[in-house]
Coordinates of C-alpha atoms in Angstrom, one line a residue:
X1 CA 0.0 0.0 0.0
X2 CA 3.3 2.5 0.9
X3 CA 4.5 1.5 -2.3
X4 CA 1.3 2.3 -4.4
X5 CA 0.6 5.3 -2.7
X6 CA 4.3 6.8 -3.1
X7 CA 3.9 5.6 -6.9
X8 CA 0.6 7.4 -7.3
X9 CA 1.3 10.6 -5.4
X10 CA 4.8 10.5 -7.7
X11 CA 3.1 10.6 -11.0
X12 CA 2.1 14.6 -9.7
X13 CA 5.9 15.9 -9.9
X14 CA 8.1 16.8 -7.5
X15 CA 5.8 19.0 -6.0
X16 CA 3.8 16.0 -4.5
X17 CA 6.4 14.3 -1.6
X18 CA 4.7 11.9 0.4
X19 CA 6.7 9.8 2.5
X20 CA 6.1 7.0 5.0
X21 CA 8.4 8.4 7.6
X22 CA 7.2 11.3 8.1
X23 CA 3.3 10.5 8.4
X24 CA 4.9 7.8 10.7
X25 CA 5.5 10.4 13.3
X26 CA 5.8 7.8 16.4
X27 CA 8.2 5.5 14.1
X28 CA 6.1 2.4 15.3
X29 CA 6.4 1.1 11.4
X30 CA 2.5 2.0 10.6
X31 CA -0.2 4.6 10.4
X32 CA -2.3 5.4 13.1
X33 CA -5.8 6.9 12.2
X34 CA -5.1 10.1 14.1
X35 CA -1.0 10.3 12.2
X36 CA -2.7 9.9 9.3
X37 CA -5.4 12.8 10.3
X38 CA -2.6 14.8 10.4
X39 CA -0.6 14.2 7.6
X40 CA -3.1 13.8 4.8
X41 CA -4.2 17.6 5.9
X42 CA -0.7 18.4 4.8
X43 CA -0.5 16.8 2.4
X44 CA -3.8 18.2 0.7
X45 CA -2.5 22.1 1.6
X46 CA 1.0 21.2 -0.2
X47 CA -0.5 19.6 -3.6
X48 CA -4.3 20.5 -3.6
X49 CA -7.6 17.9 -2.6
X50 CA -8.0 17.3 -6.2
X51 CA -4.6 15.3 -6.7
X52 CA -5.0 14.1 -3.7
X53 CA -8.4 12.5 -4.4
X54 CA -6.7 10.9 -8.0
X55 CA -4.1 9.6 -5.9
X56 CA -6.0 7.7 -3.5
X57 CA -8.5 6.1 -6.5
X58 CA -5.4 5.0 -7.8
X59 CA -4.3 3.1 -4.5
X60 CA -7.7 1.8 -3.9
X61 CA -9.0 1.0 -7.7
X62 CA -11.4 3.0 -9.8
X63 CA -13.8 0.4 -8.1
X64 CA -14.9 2.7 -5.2
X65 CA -15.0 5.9 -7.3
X66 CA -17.1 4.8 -10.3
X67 CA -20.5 5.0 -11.6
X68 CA -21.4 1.6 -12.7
X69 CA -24.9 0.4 -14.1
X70 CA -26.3 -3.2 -14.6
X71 CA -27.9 -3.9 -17.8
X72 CA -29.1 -7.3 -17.5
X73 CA -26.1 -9.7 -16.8
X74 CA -23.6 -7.1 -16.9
X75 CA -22.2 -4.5 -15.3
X76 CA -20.9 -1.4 -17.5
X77 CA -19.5 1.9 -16.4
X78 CA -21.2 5.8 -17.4
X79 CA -20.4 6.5 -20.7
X80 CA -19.9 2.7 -22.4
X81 CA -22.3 0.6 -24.4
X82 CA -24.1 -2.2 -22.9
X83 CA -24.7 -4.4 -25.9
X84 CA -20.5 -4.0 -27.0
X85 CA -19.6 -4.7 -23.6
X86 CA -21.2 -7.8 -23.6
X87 CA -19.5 -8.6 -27.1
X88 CA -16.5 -7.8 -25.6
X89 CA -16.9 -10.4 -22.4
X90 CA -18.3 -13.1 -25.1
X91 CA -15.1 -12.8 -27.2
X92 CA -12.3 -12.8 -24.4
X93 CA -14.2 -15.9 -22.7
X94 CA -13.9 -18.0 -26.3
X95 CA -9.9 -16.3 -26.7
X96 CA -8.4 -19.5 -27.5
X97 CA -10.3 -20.4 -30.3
X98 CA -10.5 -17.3 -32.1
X99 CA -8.2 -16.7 -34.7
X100 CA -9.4 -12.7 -34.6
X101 CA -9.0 -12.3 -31.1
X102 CA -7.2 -9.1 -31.5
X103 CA -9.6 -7.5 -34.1
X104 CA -13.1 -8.4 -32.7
X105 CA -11.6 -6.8 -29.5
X106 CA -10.4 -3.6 -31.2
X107 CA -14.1 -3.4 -33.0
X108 CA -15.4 -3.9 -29.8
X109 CA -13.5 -1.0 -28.1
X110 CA -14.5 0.9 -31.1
X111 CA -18.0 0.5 -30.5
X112 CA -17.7 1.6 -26.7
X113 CA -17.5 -1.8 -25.3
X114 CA -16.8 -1.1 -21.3
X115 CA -12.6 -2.3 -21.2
X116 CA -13.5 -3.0 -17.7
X117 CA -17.0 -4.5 -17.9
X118 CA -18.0 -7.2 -15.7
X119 CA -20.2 -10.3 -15.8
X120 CA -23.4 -10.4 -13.5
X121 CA -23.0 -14.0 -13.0
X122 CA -22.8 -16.4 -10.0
X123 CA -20.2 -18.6 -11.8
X124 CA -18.5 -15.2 -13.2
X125 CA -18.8 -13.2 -10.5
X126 CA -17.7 -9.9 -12.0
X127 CA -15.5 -11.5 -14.1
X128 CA -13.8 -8.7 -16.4
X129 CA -12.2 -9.0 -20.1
X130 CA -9.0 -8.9 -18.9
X131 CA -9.9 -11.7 -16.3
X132 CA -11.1 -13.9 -19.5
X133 CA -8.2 -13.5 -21.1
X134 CA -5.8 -14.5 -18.4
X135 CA -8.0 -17.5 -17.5
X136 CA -7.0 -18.6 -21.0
X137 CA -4.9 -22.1 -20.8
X138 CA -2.1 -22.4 -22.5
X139 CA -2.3 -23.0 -26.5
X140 CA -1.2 -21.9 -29.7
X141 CA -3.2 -18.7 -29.7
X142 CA -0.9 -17.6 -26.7
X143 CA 0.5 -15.1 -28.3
X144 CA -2.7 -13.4 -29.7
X145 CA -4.1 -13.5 -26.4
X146 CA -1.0 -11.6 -25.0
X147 CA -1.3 -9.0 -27.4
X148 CA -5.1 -8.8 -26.8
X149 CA -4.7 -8.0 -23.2
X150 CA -1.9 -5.4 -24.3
X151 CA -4.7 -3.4 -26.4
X152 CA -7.3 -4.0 -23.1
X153 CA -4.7 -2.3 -20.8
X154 CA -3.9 0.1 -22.9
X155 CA -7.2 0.8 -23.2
X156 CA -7.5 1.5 -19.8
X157 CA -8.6 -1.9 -18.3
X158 CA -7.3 -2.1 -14.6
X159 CA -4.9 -5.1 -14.1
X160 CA -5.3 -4.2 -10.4
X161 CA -9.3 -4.6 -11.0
X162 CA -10.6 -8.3 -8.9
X163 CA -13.4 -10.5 -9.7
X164 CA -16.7 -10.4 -7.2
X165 CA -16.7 -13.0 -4.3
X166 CA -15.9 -16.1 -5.3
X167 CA -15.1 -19.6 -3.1
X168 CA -11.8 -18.7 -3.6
X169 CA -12.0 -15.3 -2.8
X170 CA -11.5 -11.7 -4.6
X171 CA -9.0 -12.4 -6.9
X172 CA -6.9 -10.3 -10.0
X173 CA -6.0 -10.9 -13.3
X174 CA -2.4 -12.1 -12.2
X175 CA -3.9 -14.4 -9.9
X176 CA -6.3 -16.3 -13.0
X177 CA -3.1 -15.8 -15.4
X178 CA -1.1 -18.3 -12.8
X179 CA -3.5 -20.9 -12.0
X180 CA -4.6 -21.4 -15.8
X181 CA -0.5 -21.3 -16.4
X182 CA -1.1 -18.8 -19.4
X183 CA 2.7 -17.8 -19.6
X184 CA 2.2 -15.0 -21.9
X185 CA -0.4 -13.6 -20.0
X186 CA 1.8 -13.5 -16.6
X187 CA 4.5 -11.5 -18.5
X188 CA 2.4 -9.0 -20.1
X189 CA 0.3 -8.6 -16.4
X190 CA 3.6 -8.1 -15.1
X191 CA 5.0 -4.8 -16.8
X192 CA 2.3 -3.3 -15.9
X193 CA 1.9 -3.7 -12.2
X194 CA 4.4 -2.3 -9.6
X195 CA 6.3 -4.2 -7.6
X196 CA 4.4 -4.8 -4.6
X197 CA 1.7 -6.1 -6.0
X198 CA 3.6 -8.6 -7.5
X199 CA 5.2 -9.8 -4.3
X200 CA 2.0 -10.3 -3.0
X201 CA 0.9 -12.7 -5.7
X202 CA 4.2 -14.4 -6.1
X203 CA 4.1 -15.0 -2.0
X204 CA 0.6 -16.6 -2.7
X205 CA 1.6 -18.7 -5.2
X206 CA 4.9 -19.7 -3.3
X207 CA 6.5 -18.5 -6.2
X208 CA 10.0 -17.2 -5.1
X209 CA 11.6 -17.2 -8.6
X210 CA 9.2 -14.1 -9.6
X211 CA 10.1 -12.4 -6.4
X212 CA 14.4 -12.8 -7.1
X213 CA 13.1 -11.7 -10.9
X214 CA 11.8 -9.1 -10.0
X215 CA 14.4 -7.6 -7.8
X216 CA 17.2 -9.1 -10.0
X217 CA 15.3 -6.4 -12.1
X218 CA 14.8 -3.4 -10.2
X219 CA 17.9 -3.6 -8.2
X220 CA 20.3 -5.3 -9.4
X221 CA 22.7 -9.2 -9.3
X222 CA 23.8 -8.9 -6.1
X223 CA 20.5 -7.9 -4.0
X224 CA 18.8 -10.9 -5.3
X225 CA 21.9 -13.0 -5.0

């Protein structure tokens, strides 16, 4: 959460410096609610209530600050078409078969299909596009489906977005990319979420190898080593 938080507030500048430490003003190693009083005032005088507001919908998903509708079994956002958002779902769900994949997704987009639409359904509970896509097993239309959840992100689907409740619990795209061992799908996912959130899916999946990856990455041999 320190991580996302420092990442989102970065994107303002260097006007915007939050840090940890100093909203830790006890130096316990958290955030009291009564620190945190303190400091987000501060913060909020330094770089405005506006940023401040983008910042935290980025740490906590668009989820909490959106305006979304259900048109019979799906869920679509203000602004996005019902009827091409459920074209969209339908395609991703069928990825491995379709030859197209990447084309009926870009019509679909075209036609204001919801990049972040999500399925009313008890089996697929709020199962997005980019959740279809990285439930996709492994096959020869790997990379095609890799390149379709490329065009969903950078269409603004949210790799950070989970599905509803399920048995298993709330889960993200990563998480469905694993346990279907889509390959393709893991490394796209991966460039595009920070760091932290993908120590908290490799330490679920008792994957340490992604964990020295990814620091053999950011920081170098000898910190992994």
């Amino acid at each position: 959460l320190k991580a996302r938080f420092e990442q989102a507030m970065g994107g303002f500048g260097s006007r915007a410096n939050f840090s940890f430490d100093a909203a830790d003003s006890n130096m316990e190693g958290r955030i009291s609610q009564y620190e945190w009083d303190q400091y987000s005032a501060i913060l909020i005088a330094e770089v405005g209530e506006t940023r401040c507001r983008v910042a935290a919908e980025r740490v906590l998903g668009s989820r909490k600050a959106e305006h979304r509708r259900k048109v019979k079994h799906v869920f679509v956002s203000e602004g996005f078409d019902a009827q091409a958002s459920v074209r969209l779902l339908e395609v991703c769900s069928k990825a491995n078969k379709n030859n197209s994949l990447v084309e009926d997704i870009r019509v679909a987009l075209a036609t204001k299909a919801d990049p972040n639409a999500g399925l009313a359904s008890p089996a697929f509970n709020d199962y997005t596009p980019l959740i279809f896509l990285a439930s996709t097993p492994p096959s020869a239309n790997g990379h095609q489906v890799a390149q379709a959840m490329e065009l969903l992100i950078t269409s603004r689907a949210d790799v950070h977005r989970e599905c509803g409740q399920m048995f298993s619990g709330r889960l993200v795209p990563l998480r469905f990319a694993a346990r279907a061992q889509n390959e393709y799908g893991l490394e796209t996912l991966q460039r595009h979420m920070d760091l932290g959130d993908a120590f908290q899916w490799a330490a679920g999946e008792n994957a340490e190898g992604i964990m020295l990856s990814e620091l053999r990455r950011e920081y170098g041999q000898a910190l992994a080593e």
